[in-house]
Amino acid sequence: MAVRHIDFFAIQAAKFHRQHFWMNFLEALKMPFSFWQVYILFRLEKPNVILSFGGYIAFPVCVVGKLFGAKIIIHEQTKAAGLANQVIAYLADTIAVANEESLPFFSKEKTFITGNPIRESLFREYKTPPVWFPKELALRPFIYVTGGSQGSQVINQTIATLVPKLARDFVVIHQCGTSQGQVSLHELERVRSTLPSELQQFYIVREWIEAKEVSFLIHNAQFVISRAGANTVQEITLAGTPAIFIPLAFAYNNEQQKNCAPLVENGSALCLLQKDLVPDTLYLAIQKISREYDKMKEKALRAKQSIFKNGTENVIRLVLEQME
């Protein structure tokens, strides 16, 4: 892996709670320290341009940056603009959005459609499976299950229940995440050990999967089961692979459901809401995608043609323009 020599600075940020509103009073106590950390950072580093992708950490950075005269570029990855980006937009010099649907949230005079930056590895269709995925198993239809880097407890639990059924027909590659929850790597490995000996090899569970390996899995999987974050949806679209999306239940403004809606509407993906997620409903969705696979794969390949493939270059261009 190449070493980029990019400095990283940790900043404590206050989070806005929508469900437990009273917790915002405690979070507000963090704000002065957040601003102080950012102030010290700007005094030392003196950045000329801020490129923000939203989130609570972006707010103190952009406010302090504006006071220091830094140019501010924000990028909205989702179709439903996040709260932080909507607020910071008033300070921004340039606004980049990944999708046309995000345009109404921002001033049209300074907003540009760029697409989302995409990991370079996703443009490559790797033919060789990861070293932990035996080549003979890669010849069998496989499902790639992911809940993101931290994993999803509800997805992990549901897959754990379904593994005895799924392993009869598929290899199941399950990226369970690194969060310390009830259904961890250890628990899922125990589930595998309870399978009949001839089926155990067909369930592979890992906490983390490298970008190059993700590219192989997304491009070669029969289908993917995942959350519906903006980048995840984009990468699955780019691979032309059918999917079952399980949007995060409490995402702001229902953004994850909106992210995957175009793929559901064009027939290349299914959407299963978390409130409806139980082993039976997920298994029915898997059966449906298996029955209609050829049709869904064809539509997924068609959707692949419509995606922005130069998002990274577009965002870099905006940064360079602000540095001139």
PDB file of C-alpha atoms in Angstrom:
ATOM      1  CA  MET A   1       0.000   0.000   0.000  1.00  0.00           C
ATOM      2  CA  ALA A   2       1.371   3.419  -0.955  1.00  0.00           C
ATOM      3  CA  VAL A   3       2.229   5.805   1.888  1.00  0.00           C
ATOM      4  CA  ARG A   4       0.658   9.213   1.222  1.00  0.00           C
ATOM      5  CA  HIS A   5       2.320  11.116   4.106  1.00  0.00           C
ATOM      6  CA  ILE A   6      -0.923  13.011   4.773  1.00  0.00           C
ATOM      7  CA  ASP A   7      -1.176  14.430   8.281  1.00  0.00           C
ATOM      8  CA  PHE A   8      -4.223  13.444  10.315  1.00  0.00           C
ATOM      9  CA  PHE A   9      -5.624  15.593  13.122  1.00  0.00           C
ATOM     10  CA  ALA A  10      -8.317  14.283  15.470  1.00  0.00           C
ATOM     11  CA  ILE A  11     -10.940  16.835  16.498  1.00  0.00           C
ATOM     12  CA  GLN A  12     -13.663  16.274  19.051  1.00  0.00           C
ATOM     13  CA  ALA A  13     -17.033  17.221  17.597  1.00  0.00           C
ATOM     14  CA  ALA A  14     -20.526  17.632  19.002  1.00  0.00           C
ATOM     15  CA  LYS A  15     -23.223  15.466  17.463  1.00  0.00           C
ATOM     16  CA  PHE A  16     -26.844  16.466  16.908  1.00  0.00           C
ATOM     17  CA  HIS A  17     -29.307  13.881  18.288  1.00  0.00           C
ATOM     18  CA  ARG A  18     -32.730  13.649  16.689  1.00  0.00           C
ATOM     19  CA  GLN A  19     -34.149  10.791  18.753  1.00  0.00           C
ATOM     20  CA  HIS A  20     -32.865  11.781  22.199  1.00  0.00           C
ATOM     21  CA  PHE A  21     -33.085  15.542  21.934  1.00  0.00           C
ATOM     22  CA  TRP A  22     -32.103  16.125  25.566  1.00  0.00           C
ATOM     23  CA  MET A  23     -28.611  14.759  24.802  1.00  0.00           C
ATOM     24  CA  ASN A  24     -27.949  17.833  22.655  1.00  0.00           C
ATOM     25  CA  PHE A  25     -27.506  19.870  25.839  1.00  0.00           C
ATOM     26  CA  LEU A  26     -24.598  17.616  26.795  1.00  0.00           C
ATOM     27  CA  GLU A  27     -23.208  17.687  23.263  1.00  0.00           C
ATOM     28  CA  ALA A  28     -23.264  21.497  23.302  1.00  0.00           C
ATOM     29  CA  LEU A  29     -20.655  21.421  26.075  1.00  0.00           C
ATOM     30  CA  LYS A  30     -18.168  19.981  23.572  1.00  0.00           C
ATOM     31  CA  MET A  31     -18.539  22.868  21.140  1.00  0.00           C
ATOM     32  CA  PRO A  32     -16.124  25.403  22.738  1.00  0.00           C
ATOM     33  CA  PHE A  33     -13.373  22.766  22.883  1.00  0.00           C
ATOM     34  CA  SER A  34     -14.034  21.782  19.241  1.00  0.00           C
ATOM     35  CA  PHE A  35     -13.658  25.381  18.092  1.00  0.00           C
ATOM     36  CA  TRP A  36     -10.513  25.799  20.185  1.00  0.00           C
ATOM     37  CA  GLN A  37      -8.933  22.671  18.657  1.00  0.00           C
ATOM     38  CA  VAL A  38      -9.711  23.897  15.146  1.00  0.00           C
ATOM     39  CA  TYR A  39      -8.413  27.398  15.946  1.00  0.00           C
ATOM     40  CA  ILE A  40      -5.068  25.978  17.112  1.00  0.00           C
ATOM     41  CA  LEU A  41      -4.909  23.748  14.033  1.00  0.00           C
ATOM     42  CA  PHE A  42      -5.462  26.706  11.682  1.00  0.00           C
ATOM     43  CA  ARG A  43      -2.849  28.795  13.499  1.00  0.00           C
ATOM     44  CA  LEU A  44      -0.284  26.017  12.967  1.00  0.00           C
ATOM     45  CA  GLU A  45      -1.174  24.694   9.509  1.00  0.00           C
ATOM     46  CA  LYS A  46      -2.667  27.780   7.784  1.00  0.00           C
ATOM     47  CA  PRO A  47      -4.680  25.890   5.130  1.00  0.00           C
ATOM     48  CA  ASN A  48      -5.849  27.826   2.076  1.00  0.00           C
ATOM     49  CA  VAL A  49      -8.749  25.584   1.084  1.00  0.00           C
ATOM     50  CA  ILE A  50     -11.197  23.416   3.031  1.00  0.00           C
ATOM     51  CA  LEU A  51     -12.811  20.487   1.242  1.00  0.00           C
ATOM     52  CA  SER A  52     -15.694  19.282   3.408  1.00  0.00           C
ATOM     53  CA  PHE A  53     -17.878  16.232   2.898  1.00  0.00           C
ATOM     54  CA  GLY A  54     -20.284  17.194   5.664  1.00  0.00           C
ATOM     55  CA  GLY A  55     -20.856  15.646   9.048  1.00  0.00           C
ATOM     56  CA  TYR A  56     -20.761  17.268  12.465  1.00  0.00           C
ATOM     57  CA  ILE A  57     -16.984  17.639  12.461  1.00  0.00           C
ATOM     58  CA  ALA A  58     -17.232  19.916   9.413  1.00  0.00           C
ATOM     59  CA  PHE A  59     -19.156  22.673  11.180  1.00  0.00           C
ATOM     60  CA  PRO A  60     -16.418  24.033  13.515  1.00  0.00           C
ATOM     61  CA  VAL A  61     -13.778  23.508  10.811  1.00  0.00           C
ATOM     62  CA  CYS A  62     -15.661  25.579   8.251  1.00  0.00           C
ATOM     63  CA  VAL A  63     -16.674  28.327  10.683  1.00  0.00           C
ATOM     64  CA  VAL A  64     -13.115  28.808  11.922  1.00  0.00           C
ATOM     65  CA  GLY A  65     -11.785  28.431   8.384  1.00  0.00           C
ATOM     66  CA  LYS A  66     -14.016  31.261   7.209  1.00  0.00           C
ATOM     67  CA  LEU A  67     -12.588  33.508   9.945  1.00  0.00           C
ATOM     68  CA  PHE A  68      -9.091  32.684   8.695  1.00  0.00           C
ATOM     69  CA  GLY A  69     -10.060  33.492   5.102  1.00  0.00           C
ATOM     70  CA  ALA A  70      -9.805  29.948   3.770  1.00  0.00           C
ATOM     71  CA  LYS A  71     -11.821  29.046   0.690  1.00  0.00           C
ATOM     72  CA  ILE A  72     -14.550  26.512   1.485  1.00  0.00           C
ATOM     73  CA  ILE A  73     -15.755  23.772  -0.853  1.00  0.00           C
ATOM     74  CA  ILE A  74     -18.447  21.401   0.347  1.00  0.00           C
ATOM     75  CA  HIS A  75     -19.449  18.170  -1.349  1.00  0.00           C
ATOM     76  CA  GLU A  76     -22.868  16.551  -0.888  1.00  0.00           C
ATOM     77  CA  GLN A  77     -22.746  12.838  -1.625  1.00  0.00           C
ATOM     78  CA  THR A  78     -26.373  11.939  -1.008  1.00  0.00           C
ATOM     79  CA  LYS A  79     -29.599  12.792  -2.802  1.00  0.00           C
ATOM     80  CA  ALA A  80     -31.061  14.341   0.377  1.00  0.00           C
ATOM     81  CA  ALA A  81     -28.625  17.002   1.582  1.00  0.00           C
ATOM     82  CA  GLY A  82     -27.292  16.504   5.097  1.00  0.00           C
ATOM     83  CA  LEU A  83     -28.022  19.010   7.848  1.00  0.00           C
ATOM     84  CA  ALA A  84     -24.383  20.032   8.307  1.00  0.00           C
ATOM     85  CA  ASN A  85     -23.926  20.748   4.612  1.00  0.00           C
ATOM     86  CA  GLN A  86     -27.146  22.752   4.442  1.00  0.00           C
ATOM     87  CA  VAL A  87     -25.852  25.023   7.230  1.00  0.00           C
ATOM     88  CA  ILE A  88     -22.259  25.246   5.968  1.00  0.00           C
ATOM     89  CA  ALA A  89     -23.509  26.043   2.457  1.00  0.00           C
ATOM     90  CA  TYR A  90     -24.030  29.658   3.573  1.00  0.00           C
ATOM     91  CA  LEU A  91     -20.282  29.921   4.223  1.00  0.00           C
ATOM     92  CA  ALA A  92     -19.131  27.931   1.207  1.00  0.00           C
ATOM     93  CA  ASP A  93     -17.458  29.467  -1.832  1.00  0.00           C
ATOM     94  CA  THR A  94     -18.242  26.441  -3.996  1.00  0.00           C
ATOM     95  CA  ILE A  95     -20.739  23.608  -3.585  1.00  0.00           C
ATOM     96  CA  ALA A  96     -20.357  20.261  -5.328  1.00  0.00           C
ATOM     97  CA  VAL A  97     -23.172  17.713  -5.469  1.00  0.00           C
ATOM     98  CA  ALA A  98     -23.085  14.127  -6.635  1.00  0.00           C
ATOM     99  CA  ASN A  99     -26.638  14.051  -7.934  1.00  0.00           C
ATOM    100  CA  GLU A 100     -29.028  16.372  -9.706  1.00  0.00           C
ATOM    101  CA  GLU A 101     -31.601  15.654  -6.978  1.00  0.00           C
ATOM    102  CA  SER A 102     -29.432  17.597  -4.482  1.00  0.00           C
ATOM    103  CA  LEU A 103     -29.502  20.851  -6.456  1.00  0.00           C
ATOM    104  CA  PRO A 104     -32.675  22.322  -4.851  1.00  0.00           C
ATOM    105  CA  PHE A 105     -30.993  22.309  -1.420  1.00  0.00           C
ATOM    106  CA  PHE A 106     -28.322  24.825  -2.447  1.00  0.00           C
ATOM    107  CA  SER A 107     -27.745  28.150  -4.186  1.00  0.00           C
ATOM    108  CA  LYS A 108     -27.651  27.459  -7.916  1.00  0.00           C
ATOM    109  CA  GLU A 109     -25.102  30.239  -8.520  1.00  0.00           C
ATOM    110  CA  LYS A 110     -22.270  28.349  -6.805  1.00  0.00           C
ATOM    111  CA  THR A 111     -23.361  24.713  -7.119  1.00  0.00           C
ATOM    112  CA  PHE A 112     -21.920  22.185  -9.584  1.00  0.00           C
ATOM    113  CA  ILE A 113     -22.758  18.548 -10.311  1.00  0.00           C
ATOM    114  CA  THR A 114     -19.524  16.564 -10.013  1.00  0.00           C
ATOM    115  CA  GLY A 115     -20.571  13.036  -9.148  1.00  0.00           C
ATOM    116  CA  ASN A 116     -18.971  11.224  -6.210  1.00  0.00           C
ATOM    117  CA  PRO A 117     -15.253  10.465  -5.957  1.00  0.00           C
ATOM    118  CA  ILE A 118     -14.772   6.742  -6.593  1.00  0.00           C
ATOM    119  CA  ARG A 119     -11.979   4.526  -5.304  1.00  0.00           C
ATOM    120  CA  GLU A 120      -9.626   3.755  -8.187  1.00  0.00           C
ATOM    121  CA  SER A 121      -9.753   0.029  -7.420  1.00  0.00           C
ATOM    122  CA  LEU A 122     -13.478  -0.051  -8.236  1.00  0.00           C
ATOM    123  CA  PHE A 123     -12.695   0.740 -11.874  1.00  0.00           C
ATOM    124  CA  ARG A 124     -10.656  -2.449 -12.136  1.00  0.00           C
ATOM    125  CA  GLU A 125     -12.356  -5.798 -12.560  1.00  0.00           C
ATOM    126  CA  TYR A 126      -9.984  -8.054 -10.667  1.00  0.00           C
ATOM    127  CA  LYS A 127     -10.119 -11.673 -11.838  1.00  0.00           C
ATOM    128  CA  THR A 128      -8.178 -13.227  -8.965  1.00  0.00           C
ATOM    129  CA  PRO A 129     -10.044 -13.712  -5.668  1.00  0.00           C
ATOM    130  CA  PRO A 130      -8.532 -12.615  -2.338  1.00  0.00           C
ATOM    131  CA  VAL A 131      -6.040 -15.050  -0.797  1.00  0.00           C
ATOM    132  CA  TRP A 132      -8.580 -15.956   1.895  1.00  0.00           C
ATOM    133  CA  PHE A 133     -11.179 -16.911  -0.745  1.00  0.00           C
ATOM    134  CA  PRO A 134     -10.187 -20.305  -2.240  1.00  0.00           C
ATOM    135  CA  LYS A 135     -10.308 -20.240  -6.058  1.00  0.00           C
ATOM    136  CA  GLU A 136     -12.444 -23.358  -6.231  1.00  0.00           C
ATOM    137  CA  LEU A 137     -15.099 -21.651  -4.073  1.00  0.00           C
ATOM    138  CA  ALA A 138     -15.030 -18.558  -6.281  1.00  0.00           C
ATOM    139  CA  LEU A 139     -16.417 -20.696  -9.096  1.00  0.00           C
ATOM    140  CA  ARG A 140     -19.611 -21.188  -7.061  1.00  0.00           C
ATOM    141  CA  PRO A 141     -22.224 -18.397  -7.027  1.00  0.00           C
ATOM    142  CA  PHE A 142     -21.487 -16.174  -4.052  1.00  0.00           C
ATOM    143  CA  ILE A 143     -23.227 -13.407  -2.126  1.00  0.00           C
ATOM    144  CA  TYR A 144     -21.333 -10.455  -0.682  1.00  0.00           C
ATOM    145  CA  VAL A 145     -22.877  -9.132   2.554  1.00  0.00           C
ATOM    146  CA  THR A 146     -21.679  -5.872   4.101  1.00  0.00           C
ATOM    147  CA  GLY A 147     -22.937  -3.423   6.688  1.00  0.00           C
ATOM    148  CA  GLY A 148     -20.079  -0.957   6.212  1.00  0.00           C
ATOM    149  CA  SER A 149     -16.798  -0.618   8.088  1.00  0.00           C
ATOM    150  CA  GLN A 150     -18.478  -0.750  11.498  1.00  0.00           C
ATOM    151  CA  GLY A 151     -20.931  -3.409  10.426  1.00  0.00           C
ATOM    152  CA  SER A 152     -24.639  -3.633  11.087  1.00  0.00           C
ATOM    153  CA  GLN A 153     -25.875  -5.636  14.036  1.00  0.00           C
ATOM    154  CA  VAL A 154     -29.317  -6.206  12.563  1.00  0.00           C
ATOM    155  CA  ILE A 155     -27.875  -7.439   9.250  1.00  0.00           C
ATOM    156  CA  ASN A 156     -25.339  -9.622  11.076  1.00  0.00           C
ATOM    157  CA  GLN A 157     -28.060 -11.204  13.202  1.00  0.00           C
ATOM    158  CA  THR A 158     -30.328 -11.844  10.236  1.00  0.00           C
ATOM    159  CA  ILE A 159     -27.578 -13.403   8.115  1.00  0.00           C
ATOM    160  CA  ALA A 160     -26.483 -15.570  11.048  1.00  0.00           C
ATOM    161  CA  THR A 161     -29.986 -17.040  11.173  1.00  0.00           C
ATOM    162  CA  LEU A 162     -30.102 -17.627   7.403  1.00  0.00           C
ATOM    163  CA  VAL A 163     -26.622 -19.082   6.898  1.00  0.00           C
ATOM    164  CA  PRO A 164     -27.737 -22.741   7.167  1.00  0.00           C
ATOM    165  CA  LYS A 165     -30.131 -22.155   4.241  1.00  0.00           C
ATOM    166  CA  LEU A 166     -27.891 -19.888   2.161  1.00  0.00           C
ATOM    167  CA  ALA A 167     -24.815 -22.127   2.366  1.00  0.00           C
ATOM    168  CA  ARG A 168     -26.683 -24.844   0.472  1.00  0.00           C
ATOM    169  CA  ASP A 169     -26.786 -22.728  -2.695  1.00  0.00           C
ATOM    170  CA  PHE A 170     -24.160 -20.005  -2.313  1.00  0.00           C
ATOM    171  CA  VAL A 171     -20.838 -19.093  -0.842  1.00  0.00           C
ATOM    172  CA  VAL A 172     -21.638 -16.296   1.630  1.00  0.00           C
ATOM    173  CA  ILE A 173     -18.893 -13.679   2.075  1.00  0.00           C
ATOM    174  CA  HIS A 174     -19.893 -11.698   5.157  1.00  0.00           C
ATOM    175  CA  GLN A 175     -18.064  -8.520   6.150  1.00  0.00           C
ATOM    176  CA  CYS A 176     -19.376  -8.077   9.686  1.00  0.00           C
ATOM    177  CA  GLY A 177     -17.559  -4.892  10.745  1.00  0.00           C
ATOM    178  CA  THR A 178     -15.411  -4.032  13.716  1.00  0.00           C
ATOM    179  CA  SER A 179     -18.004  -2.618  16.110  1.00  0.00           C
ATOM    180  CA  GLN A 180     -18.233  -4.211  19.530  1.00  0.00           C
ATOM    181  CA  GLY A 181     -21.839  -5.335  19.411  1.00  0.00           C
ATOM    182  CA  GLN A 182     -23.790  -8.448  20.224  1.00  0.00           C
ATOM    183  CA  VAL A 183     -23.114 -10.157  16.897  1.00  0.00           C
ATOM    184  CA  SER A 184     -19.336  -9.935  16.438  1.00  0.00           C
ATOM    185  CA  LEU A 185     -16.804 -11.875  14.371  1.00  0.00           C
ATOM    186  CA  HIS A 186     -16.429 -14.339  17.237  1.00  0.00           C
ATOM    187  CA  GLU A 187     -20.172 -15.016  17.388  1.00  0.00           C
ATOM    188  CA  LEU A 188     -20.435 -15.440  13.620  1.00  0.00           C
ATOM    189  CA  GLU A 189     -17.498 -17.851  13.588  1.00  0.00           C
ATOM    190  CA  ARG A 190     -19.352 -19.852  16.224  1.00  0.00           C
ATOM    191  CA  VAL A 191     -22.391 -19.910  13.899  1.00  0.00           C
ATOM    192  CA  ARG A 192     -20.168 -21.304  11.138  1.00  0.00           C
ATOM    193  CA  SER A 193     -18.886 -24.025  13.448  1.00  0.00           C
ATOM    194  CA  THR A 194     -22.463 -25.251  14.009  1.00  0.00           C
ATOM    195  CA  LEU A 195     -23.037 -25.822  10.273  1.00  0.00           C
ATOM    196  CA  PRO A 196     -22.693 -29.338   8.853  1.00  0.00           C
ATOM    197  CA  SER A 197     -19.012 -29.917   8.114  1.00  0.00           C
ATOM    198  CA  GLU A 198     -19.556 -29.961   4.342  1.00  0.00           C
ATOM    199  CA  LEU A 199     -21.191 -26.492   4.464  1.00  0.00           C
ATOM    200  CA  GLN A 200     -18.757 -24.679   6.760  1.00  0.00           C
ATOM    201  CA  GLN A 201     -16.418 -23.766   3.897  1.00  0.00           C
ATOM    202  CA  PHE A 202     -19.279 -21.914   2.181  1.00  0.00           C
ATOM    203  CA  TYR A 203     -19.546 -19.274   4.920  1.00  0.00           C
ATOM    204  CA  ILE A 204     -16.607 -16.854   5.109  1.00  0.00           C
ATOM    205  CA  VAL A 205     -16.819 -14.064   7.675  1.00  0.00           C
ATOM    206  CA  ARG A 206     -14.351 -11.189   8.029  1.00  0.00           C
ATOM    207  CA  GLU A 207     -14.288  -7.965  10.033  1.00  0.00           C
ATOM    208  CA  TRP A 208     -12.651  -5.883   7.314  1.00  0.00           C
ATOM    209  CA  ILE A 209     -12.010  -6.297   3.581  1.00  0.00           C
ATOM    210  CA  GLU A 210      -9.435  -4.304   1.598  1.00  0.00           C
ATOM    211  CA  ALA A 211     -10.497  -2.026  -1.282  1.00  0.00           C
ATOM    212  CA  LYS A 212      -8.959  -4.266  -3.956  1.00  0.00           C
ATOM    213  CA  GLU A 213     -10.773  -7.261  -2.479  1.00  0.00           C
ATOM    214  CA  VAL A 214     -14.049  -5.330  -2.324  1.00  0.00           C
ATOM    215  CA  SER A 215     -13.701  -4.591  -6.032  1.00  0.00           C
ATOM    216  CA  PHE A 216     -13.382  -8.305  -6.831  1.00  0.00           C
ATOM    217  CA  LEU A 217     -16.366  -9.171  -4.634  1.00  0.00           C
ATOM    218  CA  ILE A 218     -18.695  -6.473  -5.949  1.00  0.00           C
ATOM    219  CA  HIS A 219     -17.865  -7.185  -9.593  1.00  0.00           C
ATOM    220  CA  ASN A 220     -18.113 -10.972  -9.319  1.00  0.00           C
ATOM    221  CA  ALA A 221     -20.827 -11.563  -6.732  1.00  0.00           C
ATOM    222  CA  GLN A 222     -24.159 -12.962  -7.844  1.00  0.00           C
ATOM    223  CA  PHE A 223     -25.611 -10.083  -5.853  1.00  0.00           C
ATOM    224  CA  VAL A 224     -24.803  -7.871  -2.868  1.00  0.00           C
ATOM    225  CA  ILE A 225     -26.693  -7.378   0.400  1.00  0.00           C
ATOM    226  CA  SER A 226     -25.799  -4.053   1.994  1.00  0.00           C
ATOM    227  CA  ARG A 227     -26.749  -0.741   3.525  1.00  0.00           C
ATOM    228  CA  ALA A 228     -27.486   2.070   1.075  1.00  0.00           C
ATOM    229  CA  GLY A 229     -24.918   4.756   1.800  1.00  0.00           C
ATOM    230  CA  ALA A 230     -24.144   7.019  -1.152  1.00  0.00           C
ATOM    231  CA  ASN A 231     -20.721   5.539  -1.874  1.00  0.00           C
ATOM    232  CA  THR A 232     -21.899   1.950  -1.462  1.00  0.00           C
ATOM    233  CA  VAL A 233     -24.791   2.449  -3.878  1.00  0.00           C
ATOM    234  CA  GLN A 234     -22.488   4.155  -6.368  1.00  0.00           C
ATOM    235  CA  GLU A 235     -19.884   1.381  -6.227  1.00  0.00           C
ATOM    236  CA  ILE A 236     -22.506  -1.340  -6.701  1.00  0.00           C
ATOM    237  CA  THR A 237     -23.970   0.614  -9.627  1.00  0.00           C
ATOM    238  CA  LEU A 238     -20.520   0.980 -11.172  1.00  0.00           C
ATOM    239  CA  ALA A 239     -19.996  -2.793 -10.941  1.00  0.00           C
ATOM    240  CA  GLY A 240     -23.320  -3.529 -12.644  1.00  0.00           C
ATOM    241  CA  THR A 241     -24.282  -5.987  -9.904  1.00  0.00           C
ATOM    242  CA  PRO A 242     -27.839  -6.556  -8.591  1.00  0.00           C
ATOM    243  CA  ALA A 243     -28.358  -5.847  -4.898  1.00  0.00           C
ATOM    244  CA  ILE A 244     -30.654  -6.037  -1.923  1.00  0.00           C
ATOM    245  CA  PHE A 245     -30.416  -2.759  -0.033  1.00  0.00           C
ATOM    246  CA  ILE A 246     -31.336  -2.418   3.643  1.00  0.00           C
ATOM    247  CA  PRO A 247     -31.286   1.364   4.289  1.00  0.00           C
ATOM    248  CA  LEU A 248     -30.161   2.644   7.660  1.00  0.00           C
ATOM    249  CA  ALA A 249     -33.370   3.203   9.598  1.00  0.00           C
ATOM    250  CA  PHE A 250     -32.470   6.552  11.168  1.00  0.00           C
ATOM    251  CA  ALA A 251     -30.557   8.198   8.333  1.00  0.00           C
ATOM    252  CA  TYR A 252     -31.267  11.925   8.051  1.00  0.00           C
ATOM    253  CA  ASN A 253     -34.224  12.738   5.805  1.00  0.00           C
ATOM    254  CA  ASN A 254     -34.475   9.087   4.749  1.00  0.00           C
ATOM    255  CA  GLU A 255     -31.353   9.632   2.655  1.00  0.00           C
ATOM    256  CA  GLN A 256     -30.297   5.990   2.289  1.00  0.00           C
ATOM    257  CA  GLN A 257     -33.664   4.930   0.934  1.00  0.00           C
ATOM    258  CA  LYS A 258     -33.460   7.799  -1.549  1.00  0.00           C
ATOM    259  CA  ASN A 259     -29.938   6.756  -2.541  1.00  0.00           C
ATOM    260  CA  CYS A 260     -31.029   3.325  -3.715  1.00  0.00           C
ATOM    261  CA  ALA A 261     -34.450   4.352  -5.075  1.00  0.00           C
ATOM    262  CA  PRO A 262     -33.299   4.779  -8.725  1.00  0.00           C
ATOM    263  CA  LEU A 263     -31.887   1.228  -8.805  1.00  0.00           C
ATOM    264  CA  VAL A 264     -35.059  -0.163  -7.242  1.00  0.00           C
ATOM    265  CA  GLU A 265     -37.178   1.751  -9.736  1.00  0.00           C
ATOM    266  CA  ASN A 266     -35.215   0.511 -12.740  1.00  0.00           C
ATOM    267  CA  GLY A 267     -35.464  -3.070 -11.517  1.00  0.00           C
ATOM    268  CA  SER A 268     -31.795  -3.783 -10.811  1.00  0.00           C
ATOM    269  CA  ALA A 269     -32.151  -3.862  -7.016  1.00  0.00           C
ATOM    270  CA  LEU A 270     -34.558  -4.579  -4.196  1.00  0.00           C
ATOM    271  CA  CYS A 271     -35.095  -2.455  -1.081  1.00  0.00           C
ATOM    272  CA  LEU A 272     -35.988  -4.045   2.254  1.00  0.00           C
ATOM    273  CA  LEU A 273     -36.696  -1.554   5.018  1.00  0.00           C
ATOM    274  CA  GLN A 274     -35.090  -2.305   8.355  1.00  0.00           C
ATOM    275  CA  LYS A 275     -38.464  -2.304  10.129  1.00  0.00           C
ATOM    276  CA  ASP A 276     -39.443  -5.207   7.873  1.00  0.00           C
ATOM    277  CA  LEU A 277     -36.129  -7.029   8.169  1.00  0.00           C
ATOM    278  CA  VAL A 278     -36.504 -10.522   9.608  1.00  0.00           C
ATOM    279  CA  PRO A 279     -34.961 -13.756   8.296  1.00  0.00           C
ATOM    280  CA  ASP A 280     -38.112 -14.682   6.363  1.00  0.00           C
ATOM    281  CA  THR A 281     -38.413 -11.366   4.517  1.00  0.00           C
ATOM    282  CA  LEU A 282     -34.733 -11.329   3.595  1.00  0.00           C
ATOM    283  CA  TYR A 283     -34.909 -14.929   2.396  1.00  0.00           C
ATOM    284  CA  LEU A 284     -37.931 -14.085   0.230  1.00  0.00           C
ATOM    285  CA  ALA A 285     -35.952 -11.189  -1.286  1.00  0.00           C
ATOM    286  CA  ILE A 286     -33.020 -13.526  -1.970  1.00  0.00           C
ATOM    287  CA  GLN A 287     -35.352 -16.013  -3.646  1.00  0.00           C
ATOM    288  CA  LYS A 288     -36.859 -13.226  -5.758  1.00  0.00           C
ATOM    289  CA  ILE A 289     -33.480 -11.928  -6.920  1.00  0.00           C
ATOM    290  CA  SER A 290     -32.408 -15.496  -7.726  1.00  0.00           C
ATOM    291  CA  ARG A 291     -35.530 -16.145  -9.818  1.00  0.00           C
ATOM    292  CA  GLU A 292     -35.229 -12.868 -11.702  1.00  0.00           C
ATOM    293  CA  TYR A 293     -31.449 -12.730 -11.809  1.00  0.00           C
ATOM    294  CA  ASP A 294     -30.915 -12.534 -15.586  1.00  0.00           C
ATOM    295  CA  LYS A 295     -33.400  -9.682 -15.953  1.00  0.00           C
ATOM    296  CA  MET A 296     -31.991  -7.778 -12.948  1.00  0.00           C
ATOM    297  CA  LYS A 297     -28.402  -8.253 -14.098  1.00  0.00           C
ATOM    298  CA  GLU A 298     -29.259  -6.842 -17.515  1.00  0.00           C
ATOM    299  CA  LYS A 299     -30.848  -3.777 -15.893  1.00  0.00           C
ATOM    300  CA  ALA A 300     -27.890  -3.372 -13.533  1.00  0.00           C
ATOM    301  CA  LEU A 301     -25.494  -3.297 -16.481  1.00  0.00           C
ATOM    302  CA  ARG A 302     -27.710  -0.692 -18.132  1.00  0.00           C
ATOM    303  CA  ALA A 303     -27.696   1.457 -14.959  1.00  0.00           C
ATOM    304  CA  LYS A 304     -23.900   1.235 -14.922  1.00  0.00           C
ATOM    305  CA  GLN A 305     -23.738   3.360 -18.064  1.00  0.00           C
ATOM    306  CA  SER A 306     -25.446   6.335 -16.408  1.00  0.00           C
ATOM    307  CA  ILE A 307     -23.086   6.811 -13.472  1.00  0.00           C
ATOM    308  CA  PHE A 308     -20.590   9.693 -13.179  1.00  0.00           C
ATOM    309  CA  LYS A 309     -17.169   8.067 -13.553  1.00  0.00           C
ATOM    310  CA  ASN A 310     -15.012  11.195 -13.257  1.00  0.00           C
ATOM    311  CA  GLY A 311     -16.191  12.460  -9.851  1.00  0.00           C
ATOM    312  CA  THR A 312     -12.684  12.443  -8.390  1.00  0.00           C
ATOM    313  CA  GLU A 313     -11.248  14.554 -11.203  1.00  0.00           C
ATOM    314  CA  ASN A 314     -14.180  16.987 -11.017  1.00  0.00           C
ATOM    315  CA  VAL A 315     -13.726  17.575  -7.279  1.00  0.00           C
ATOM    316  CA  ILE A 316      -9.949  18.000  -7.634  1.00  0.00           C
ATOM    317  CA  ARG A 317     -10.540  20.570 -10.379  1.00  0.00           C
ATOM    318  CA  LEU A 318     -12.754  22.633  -8.047  1.00  0.00           C
ATOM    319  CA  VAL A 319     -10.086  22.537  -5.342  1.00  0.00           C
ATOM    320  CA  LEU A 320      -7.353  23.659  -7.733  1.00  0.00           C
ATOM    321  CA  GLU A 321      -9.517  26.503  -9.023  1.00  0.00           C
ATOM    322  CA  GLN A 322      -9.918  27.824  -5.478  1.00  0.00           C
ATOM    323  CA  MET A 323      -6.162  27.659  -4.908  1.00  0.00           C
ATOM    324  CA  GLU A 324      -5.352  29.852  -7.907  1.00  0.00           C
TER     325      GLU A 324
END
